[in-house]
GROMACS .gro file of C-alpha atoms in nm:
model
  359
    1UNK     CA    1  10.521   9.078  12.179
    2UNK     CA    2  10.722   9.161  12.480
    3UNK     CA    3  10.710   9.513  12.411
    4UNK     CA    4  10.348   9.563  12.413
    5UNK     CA    5  10.306   9.357  12.737
    6UNK     CA    6  10.583   9.564  12.895
    7UNK     CA    7  10.445   9.866  12.750
    8UNK     CA    8  10.095   9.792  12.935
    9UNK     CA    9  10.281   9.703  13.247
   10UNK     CA   10  10.471  10.048  13.227
   11UNK     CA   11  10.131  10.237  13.184
   12UNK     CA   12   9.949  10.077  13.457
   13UNK     CA   13  10.234  10.133  13.689
   14UNK     CA   14  10.263  10.494  13.587
   15UNK     CA   15   9.884  10.519  13.633
   16UNK     CA   16   9.907  10.392  13.973
   17UNK     CA   17  10.202  10.622  14.066
   18UNK     CA   18   9.992  10.913  13.955
   19UNK     CA   19   9.669  10.793  14.144
   20UNK     CA   20   9.905  10.791  14.474
   21UNK     CA   21   9.997  11.187  14.395
   22UNK     CA   22   9.640  11.271  14.285
   23UNK     CA   23   9.768  11.385  13.953
   24UNK     CA   24   9.585  11.124  13.721
   25UNK     CA   25   9.507  11.271  13.374
   26UNK     CA   26   9.159  11.228  13.263
   27UNK     CA   27   9.246  11.016  12.950
   28UNK     CA   28   9.444  10.790  13.171
   29UNK     CA   29   9.189  10.744  13.440
   30UNK     CA   30   8.889  10.692  13.200
   31UNK     CA   31   8.845  10.325  13.139
   32UNK     CA   32   8.496  10.356  12.943
   33UNK     CA   33   8.673  10.340  12.601
   34UNK     CA   34   8.739  10.022  12.391
   35UNK     CA   35   8.853   9.718  12.597
   36UNK     CA   36   9.019   9.406  12.506
   37UNK     CA   37   9.338   9.285  12.331
   38UNK     CA   38   9.400   9.290  11.946
   39UNK     CA   39   9.707   9.114  11.762
   40UNK     CA   40   9.885   9.250  11.460
   41UNK     CA   41  10.220   9.118  11.292
   42UNK     CA   42  10.430   9.220  10.993
   43UNK     CA   43  10.705   9.437  10.891
   44UNK     CA   44  11.015   9.486  11.102
   45UNK     CA   45  11.048   9.851  10.951
   46UNK     CA   46  10.741   9.953  11.130
   47UNK     CA   47  10.838   9.823  11.479
   48UNK     CA   48  10.943  10.163  11.615
   49UNK     CA   49  10.650  10.311  11.498
   50UNK     CA   50  10.420  10.058  11.620
   51UNK     CA   51  10.589  10.113  11.986
   52UNK     CA   52  10.489  10.470  11.953
   53UNK     CA   53  10.145  10.393  11.846
   54UNK     CA   54  10.094  10.128  12.093
   55UNK     CA   55  10.214  10.368  12.388
   56UNK     CA   56   9.988  10.671  12.262
   57UNK     CA   57   9.672  10.440  12.203
   58UNK     CA   58   9.681  10.252  12.533
   59UNK     CA   59   9.751  10.583  12.746
   60UNK     CA   60   9.437  10.714  12.637
   61UNK     CA   61   9.262  10.371  12.643
   62UNK     CA   62   9.366  10.184  12.948
   63UNK     CA   63   9.146   9.888  12.893
   64UNK     CA   64   9.250   9.816  12.556
   65UNK     CA   65   9.576   9.623  12.464
   66UNK     CA   66   9.768   9.602  12.115
   67UNK     CA   67  10.030   9.341  12.074
   68UNK     CA   68  10.239   9.360  11.752
   69UNK     CA   69  10.487   9.082  11.629
   70UNK     CA   70  10.744   9.223  11.390
   71UNK     CA   71  10.781   8.894  11.192
   72UNK     CA   72  10.851   9.049  10.860
   73UNK     CA   73  10.615   9.161  10.586
   74UNK     CA   74  10.564   8.841  10.438
   75UNK     CA   75  10.496   8.672  10.764
   76UNK     CA   76  10.257   8.939  10.856
   77UNK     CA   77  10.064   8.897  10.545
   78UNK     CA   78  10.036   8.532  10.571
   79UNK     CA   79   9.950   8.569  10.943
   80UNK     CA   80   9.669   8.792  10.851
   81UNK     CA   81   9.522   8.569  10.582
   82UNK     CA   82   9.499   8.277  10.805
   83UNK     CA   83   9.315   8.474  11.087
   84UNK     CA   84   9.625   8.481  11.351
   85UNK     CA   85   9.620   8.857  11.347
   86UNK     CA   86   9.323   9.102  11.310
   87UNK     CA   87   9.575   9.343  11.114
   88UNK     CA   88   9.886   9.317  10.920
   89UNK     CA   89  10.175   9.563  10.836
   90UNK     CA   90  10.372   9.498  10.532
   91UNK     CA   91  10.648   9.696  10.310
   92UNK     CA   92  10.449   9.602  10.008
   93UNK     CA   93  10.070   9.597   9.952
   94UNK     CA   94   9.912   9.280   9.851
   95UNK     CA   95   9.890   9.229   9.483
   96UNK     CA   96   9.557   9.219   9.285
   97UNK     CA   97   9.624   8.861   9.211
   98UNK     CA   98   9.712   8.764   9.579
   99UNK     CA   99   9.370   8.931   9.714
  100UNK     CA  100   9.160   8.739   9.438
  101UNK     CA  101   9.321   8.405   9.544
  102UNK     CA  102   9.349   8.446   9.935
  103UNK     CA  103   9.085   8.303  10.174
  104UNK     CA  104   9.108   8.589  10.440
  105UNK     CA  105   8.980   8.397  10.742
  106UNK     CA  106   8.892   8.689  10.956
  107UNK     CA  107   8.710   8.881  10.674
  108UNK     CA  108   8.344   8.838  10.566
  109UNK     CA  109   8.400   8.685  10.200
  110UNK     CA  110   8.388   8.917   9.911
  111UNK     CA  111   8.390   9.233  10.114
  112UNK     CA  112   8.748   9.322  10.021
  113UNK     CA  113   9.049   9.475  10.250
  114UNK     CA  114   9.157   9.796  10.361
  115UNK     CA  115   9.536   9.894  10.288
  116UNK     CA  116   9.659  10.221  10.397
  117UNK     CA  117  10.026  10.360  10.322
  118UNK     CA  118  10.045  10.456  10.691
  119UNK     CA  119  10.416  10.443  10.727
  120UNK     CA  120  10.609  10.657  10.483
  121UNK     CA  121  10.993  10.651  10.527
  122UNK     CA  122  11.254  10.852  10.328
  123UNK     CA  123  11.557  10.636  10.234
  124UNK     CA  124  11.867  10.856  10.236
  125UNK     CA  125  12.169  10.786  10.000
  126UNK     CA  126  12.475  10.825  10.248
  127UNK     CA  127  12.810  10.856  10.212
  128UNK     CA  128  13.138  10.938  10.364
  129UNK     CA  129  13.388  11.190  10.208
  130UNK     CA  130  13.610  11.407  10.415
  131UNK     CA  131  13.495  11.781  10.413
  132UNK     CA  132  13.182  11.700  10.197
  133UNK     CA  133  12.831  11.721  10.356
  134UNK     CA  134  12.608  11.711  10.058
  135UNK     CA  135  12.613  11.613   9.684
  136UNK     CA  136  12.373  11.652   9.387
  137UNK     CA  137  12.327  11.329   9.188
  138UNK     CA  138  12.086  11.247   8.926
  139UNK     CA  139  11.940  10.896   8.898
  140UNK     CA  140  12.155  10.764   8.622
  141UNK     CA  141  12.477  10.845   8.815
  142UNK     CA  142  12.331  10.700   9.122
  143UNK     CA  143  12.232  10.364   8.943
  144UNK     CA  144  12.606  10.356   8.773
  145UNK     CA  145  12.763  10.394   9.100
  146UNK     CA  146  12.562  10.091   9.265
  147UNK     CA  147  12.592   9.907   8.968
  148UNK     CA  148  12.984   9.936   8.969
  149UNK     CA  149  12.992  10.114   8.643
  150UNK     CA  150  13.103  10.475   8.822
  151UNK     CA  151  13.392  10.368   9.057
  152UNK     CA  152  13.589  10.704   9.110
  153UNK     CA  153  13.452  11.021   9.314
  154UNK     CA  154  13.617  11.243   9.068
  155UNK     CA  155  13.418  11.091   8.754
  156UNK     CA  156  13.277  11.344   8.525
  157UNK     CA  157  12.934  11.251   8.570
  158UNK     CA  158  12.949  11.348   8.942
  159UNK     CA  159  13.189  11.637   8.886
  160UNK     CA  160  12.930  11.804   8.634
  161UNK     CA  161  12.668  11.822   8.879
  162UNK     CA  162  12.856  11.967   9.190
  163UNK     CA  163  13.043  12.274   9.043
  164UNK     CA  164  13.251  12.417   9.318
  165UNK     CA  165  13.310  12.088   9.524
  166UNK     CA  166  13.646  11.955   9.541
  167UNK     CA  167  13.592  11.583   9.478
  168UNK     CA  168  13.893  11.343   9.551
  169UNK     CA  169  14.054  11.111   9.316
  170UNK     CA  170  13.940  10.833   9.523
  171UNK     CA  171  13.787  10.490   9.479
  172UNK     CA  172  13.408  10.456   9.529
  173UNK     CA  173  13.284  10.173   9.773
  174UNK     CA  174  12.931  10.115   9.724
  175UNK     CA  175  12.759   9.957  10.018
  176UNK     CA  176  12.471   9.737  10.001
  177UNK     CA  177  12.253   9.525  10.220
  178UNK     CA  178  12.372   9.165  10.273
  179UNK     CA  179  12.024   9.029  10.359
  180UNK     CA  180  11.687   9.038  10.193
  181UNK     CA  181  11.552   9.369  10.266
  182UNK     CA  182  11.246   9.571  10.199
  183UNK     CA  183  11.474   9.893  10.194
  184UNK     CA  184  11.690   9.731   9.914
  185UNK     CA  185  11.349   9.629   9.717
  186UNK     CA  186  11.226  10.008   9.736
  187UNK     CA  187  11.575  10.174   9.673
  188UNK     CA  188  11.630   9.946   9.348
  189UNK     CA  189  11.234  10.001   9.247
  190UNK     CA  190  11.369  10.359   9.236
  191UNK     CA  191  11.654  10.296   9.039
  192UNK     CA  192  11.448  10.079   8.797
  193UNK     CA  193  11.200  10.357   8.765
  194UNK     CA  194  11.410  10.649   8.736
  195UNK     CA  195  11.717  10.498   8.559
  196UNK     CA  196  11.603  10.201   8.354
  197UNK     CA  197  11.870  10.214   8.105
  198UNK     CA  198  12.170  10.198   8.374
  199UNK     CA  199  11.964   9.966   8.623
  200UNK     CA  200  11.853   9.676   8.442
  201UNK     CA  201  11.797   9.382   8.727
  202UNK     CA  202  11.462   9.545   8.822
  203UNK     CA  203  11.339   9.586   9.178
  204UNK     CA  204  11.481   9.316   9.403
  205UNK     CA  205  11.532   9.247   9.758
  206UNK     CA  206  11.874   9.069   9.723
  207UNK     CA  207  12.165   9.242   9.593
  208UNK     CA  208  12.324   9.124   9.271
  209UNK     CA  209  12.638   8.969   9.326
  210UNK     CA  210  12.786   9.066   8.994
  211UNK     CA  211  12.757   9.438   9.090
  212UNK     CA  212  13.024   9.385   9.387
  213UNK     CA  213  13.041   9.638   9.639
  214UNK     CA  214  13.080   9.585  10.001
  215UNK     CA  215  12.771   9.375  10.167
  216UNK     CA  216  12.651   9.452  10.528
  217UNK     CA  217  12.380   9.294  10.727
  218UNK     CA  218  12.069   9.513  10.831
  219UNK     CA  219  12.044   9.882  10.839
  220UNK     CA  220  12.270   9.923  11.132
  221UNK     CA  221  12.549   9.746  10.934
  222UNK     CA  222  12.529   9.950  10.625
  223UNK     CA  223  12.563  10.271  10.840
  224UNK     CA  224  12.855  10.133  11.012
  225UNK     CA  225  13.015  10.042  10.706
  226UNK     CA  226  12.976  10.385  10.546
  227UNK     CA  227  13.080  10.556  10.875
  228UNK     CA  228  13.393  10.363  10.909
  229UNK     CA  229  13.510  10.336  10.540
  230UNK     CA  230  13.662  10.599  10.309
  231UNK     CA  231  13.482  10.690   9.990
  232UNK     CA  232  13.185  10.479  10.098
  233UNK     CA  233  12.810  10.526   9.995
  234UNK     CA  234  12.513  10.329  10.086
  235UNK     CA  235  12.141  10.354  10.131
  236UNK     CA  236  11.936  10.360  10.467
  237UNK     CA  237  11.650  10.481  10.661
  238UNK     CA  238  11.685  10.844  10.671
  239UNK     CA  239  11.631  10.866  11.050
  240UNK     CA  240  11.986  10.674  11.052
  241UNK     CA  241  12.175  10.911  10.826
  242UNK     CA  242  12.326  11.089  11.147
  243UNK     CA  243  12.632  11.309  11.043
  244UNK     CA  244  12.698  11.143  10.734
  245UNK     CA  245  12.673  11.325  10.403
  246UNK     CA  246  12.368  11.283  10.204
  247UNK     CA  247  12.268  11.320   9.837
  248UNK     CA  248  12.007  11.539   9.689
  249UNK     CA  249  11.840  11.362   9.421
  250UNK     CA  250  11.748  11.529   9.087
  251UNK     CA  251  11.392  11.544   9.013
  252UNK     CA  252  11.289  11.733   8.688
  253UNK     CA  253  11.525  12.033   8.703
  254UNK     CA  254  11.598  12.065   9.074
  255UNK     CA  255  11.796  11.850   9.327
  256UNK     CA  256  11.564  11.759   9.634
  257UNK     CA  257  11.723  11.649   9.956
  258UNK     CA  258  11.507  11.417  10.164
  259UNK     CA  259  11.259  11.540  10.427
  260UNK     CA  260  10.930  11.430  10.566
  261UNK     CA  261  10.739  11.677  10.341
  262UNK     CA  262  10.930  11.587  10.039
  263UNK     CA  263  10.860  11.208  10.091
  264UNK     CA  264  10.488  11.253  10.173
  265UNK     CA  265  10.464  11.462   9.861
  266UNK     CA  266  10.580  11.185   9.629
  267UNK     CA  267  10.281  10.958   9.764
  268UNK     CA  268  10.042  11.252   9.671
  269UNK     CA  269  10.141  11.266   9.312
  270UNK     CA  270  10.177  10.892   9.261
  271UNK     CA  271   9.834  10.710   9.139
  272UNK     CA  272   9.674  10.433   9.347
  273UNK     CA  273   9.716  10.082   9.189
  274UNK     CA  274   9.460   9.985   8.914
  275UNK     CA  275   9.195   9.705   8.956
  276UNK     CA  276   9.177   9.781   9.343
  277UNK     CA  277   8.863   9.791   9.565
  278UNK     CA  278   8.736  10.146   9.690
  279UNK     CA  279   8.938  10.105  10.032
  280UNK     CA  280   9.245   9.967   9.882
  281UNK     CA  281   9.500  10.263   9.890
  282UNK     CA  282   9.822  10.069   9.735
  283UNK     CA  283  10.025  10.342   9.601
  284UNK     CA  284  10.220  10.284   9.265
  285UNK     CA  285  10.502  10.518   9.359
  286UNK     CA  286  10.588  10.756   9.048
  287UNK     CA  287  10.972  10.699   9.075
  288UNK     CA  288  11.043  10.879   8.753
  289UNK     CA  289  10.810  11.188   8.877
  290UNK     CA  290  10.933  11.553   8.771
  291UNK     CA  291  10.692  11.710   9.010
  292UNK     CA  292  10.845  11.988   9.225
  293UNK     CA  293  10.958  11.925   9.568
  294UNK     CA  294  10.916  11.528   9.573
  295UNK     CA  295  11.169  11.282   9.716
  296UNK     CA  296  11.084  10.960   9.513
  297UNK     CA  297  11.336  10.741   9.718
  298UNK     CA  298  11.100  10.610   9.989
  299UNK     CA  299  10.969  10.305  10.134
  300UNK     CA  300  10.594  10.302  10.206
  301UNK     CA  301  10.462  10.037  10.468
  302UNK     CA  302  10.114   9.965  10.479
  303UNK     CA  303   9.857   9.858  10.751
  304UNK     CA  304   9.602   9.595  10.629
  305UNK     CA  305   9.257   9.504  10.751
  306UNK     CA  306   8.913   9.350  10.663
  307UNK     CA  307   8.639   9.571  10.552
  308UNK     CA  308   8.413   9.361  10.722
  309UNK     CA  309   8.485   9.102  11.003
  310UNK     CA  310   8.369   8.777  11.049
  311UNK     CA  311   8.349   8.834  11.424
  312UNK     CA  312   8.293   9.192  11.572
  313UNK     CA  313   8.457   9.096  11.906
  314UNK     CA  314   8.686   9.375  11.999
  315UNK     CA  315   8.631   9.567  11.654
  316UNK     CA  316   8.616   9.909  11.885
  317UNK     CA  317   8.950   9.833  11.980
  318UNK     CA  318   9.091   9.768  11.623
  319UNK     CA  319   8.908  10.071  11.468
  320UNK     CA  320   9.017  10.269  11.759
  321UNK     CA  321   9.347  10.198  11.715
  322UNK     CA  322   9.388  10.238  11.324
  323UNK     CA  323   9.226  10.567  11.372
  324UNK     CA  324   9.458  10.656  11.603
  325UNK     CA  325   9.758  10.553  11.385
  326UNK     CA  326   9.662  10.770  11.088
  327UNK     CA  327   9.553  11.063  11.280
  328UNK     CA  328   9.788  11.379  11.291
  329UNK     CA  329   9.876  11.290  11.654
  330UNK     CA  330   9.967  10.909  11.564
  331UNK     CA  331  10.173  11.016  11.259
  332UNK     CA  332  10.356  11.302  11.475
  333UNK     CA  333  10.423  11.016  11.730
  334UNK     CA  334  10.575  10.785  11.475
  335UNK     CA  335  10.776  11.072  11.324
  336UNK     CA  336  10.943  11.163  11.647
  337UNK     CA  337  11.018  10.781  11.729
  338UNK     CA  338  11.086  10.655  11.370
  339UNK     CA  339  11.179  10.955  11.169
  340UNK     CA  340  10.901  10.857  10.928
  341UNK     CA  341  10.700  11.129  10.752
  342UNK     CA  342  10.327  11.221  10.828
  343UNK     CA  343  10.073  11.121  10.551
  344UNK     CA  344   9.902  11.403  10.383
  345UNK     CA  345   9.579  11.569  10.499
  346UNK     CA  346   9.407  11.435  10.151
  347UNK     CA  347   9.531  11.089  10.229
  348UNK     CA  348   9.412  11.094  10.597
  349UNK     CA  349   9.060  11.193  10.492
  350UNK     CA  350   9.034  10.908  10.245
  351UNK     CA  351   9.167  10.643  10.496
  352UNK     CA  352   8.971  10.799  10.793
  353UNK     CA  353   8.648  10.753  10.626
  354UNK     CA  354   8.740  10.389  10.522
  355UNK     CA  355   8.856  10.300  10.895
  356UNK     CA  356   8.509  10.453  11.010
  357UNK     CA  357   8.349  10.216  10.783
  358UNK     CA  358   8.492   9.902  10.898
  359UNK     CA  359   8.201   9.652  11.037
   0.00000   0.00000   0.00000
C-alpha cells in the first residue's frame, strides 16, 4: 500500500531532520525493537484508522514496517486464508462454518484464529431540516421511513416523539447507499433486530429497489445528497455527520444520541457468538437492547490473526502491531483520526491476553 510506504519514508525523513538538530526522541532513535515488514489486508472502513495505527507503531519501532491494503472485507478474509496477509481486517467476523471449512495457510492446523472487534464506529442517522438539529425516533419509525411507509415529516409517528418541535409538512427523501456496503449491512441489521415487524428484508449489503428513495455512491455521496437536499435523511459513519441534524435513537425508555462511549457500551452488553474458540471475540450485537446509555446503530470491524503461525518470522512485528492497535494509545489515535469508539477496558484485557499468547 502506498500510504504505508510513504508513511515510512516520511518517518525516516523526519528522523533524519531531527537528528540534524540534535532533538531525536528516544523512541525514534531506538531501533532495537521488532524489525521487518508485515502485510495486512481488508476493510476499507478501517483505512483511516489503519493509517493512524501504522504511523503510531512505526514512530515507536523504526525498524518495523506495516503495509495494509484496503481491498475490502471479503478480499481481506480471502487473502488471509490464502496466506497472502498475516492479518486481516473485516467488517464482519468469519462465520463458525467458514472457520471450520477454511484452510488457513499461515496458521498451524487446528489452532484456531483470533478475531478482535478493534474498530467500533457509530453510524449516524443524518437529516436536513431547516432549523432542526436533533430528532427523537424509535426503531419502528426509522424503519418505516427507510422502507418508504412514512413519507411526510409531520407524520404522527414523528410528531408524537418530538413535542415542541415544529415539523414541516414536507416530503421525506430517504437516501441510501447505491453500492454494496458494510455500513448498509450494519444499518439494516439494526432495523432487522430492533424493528422486525416493519423491516422485513433482513440484514443486506445492497439496498432493496422496491423501497425507493435516493441512491448515492459511498459515504461521501450519501452525506452530499442529504446536505444538498431538502427534507432528506440518510445514514453514514458518525465522523461524517458534520453540521447535519442527527437522530437520537430510542433504547428502552430513553433516546440515546450517538457517541463513542454509547457505541462502545453496546459491544459490552452484547454477547460473544456461540460455538467459537476462546480467542474469537466475534460479537452478536444486541440491536434490540434496552440497556441504559447504549447506541445500537454501530459498525464493528475486526482484526483477524492466527493463534499459532506456521512461520514465526516477524512474529514480534505482528504481535507488537496488534498490541498497539488495541491499546488505549492506539484506540485514541484511531478515534482522533477516524472518529471511532475506543474499545472498553474489559474487552482490551481479554484481547491483550490473546495477542500476548500468539506464537
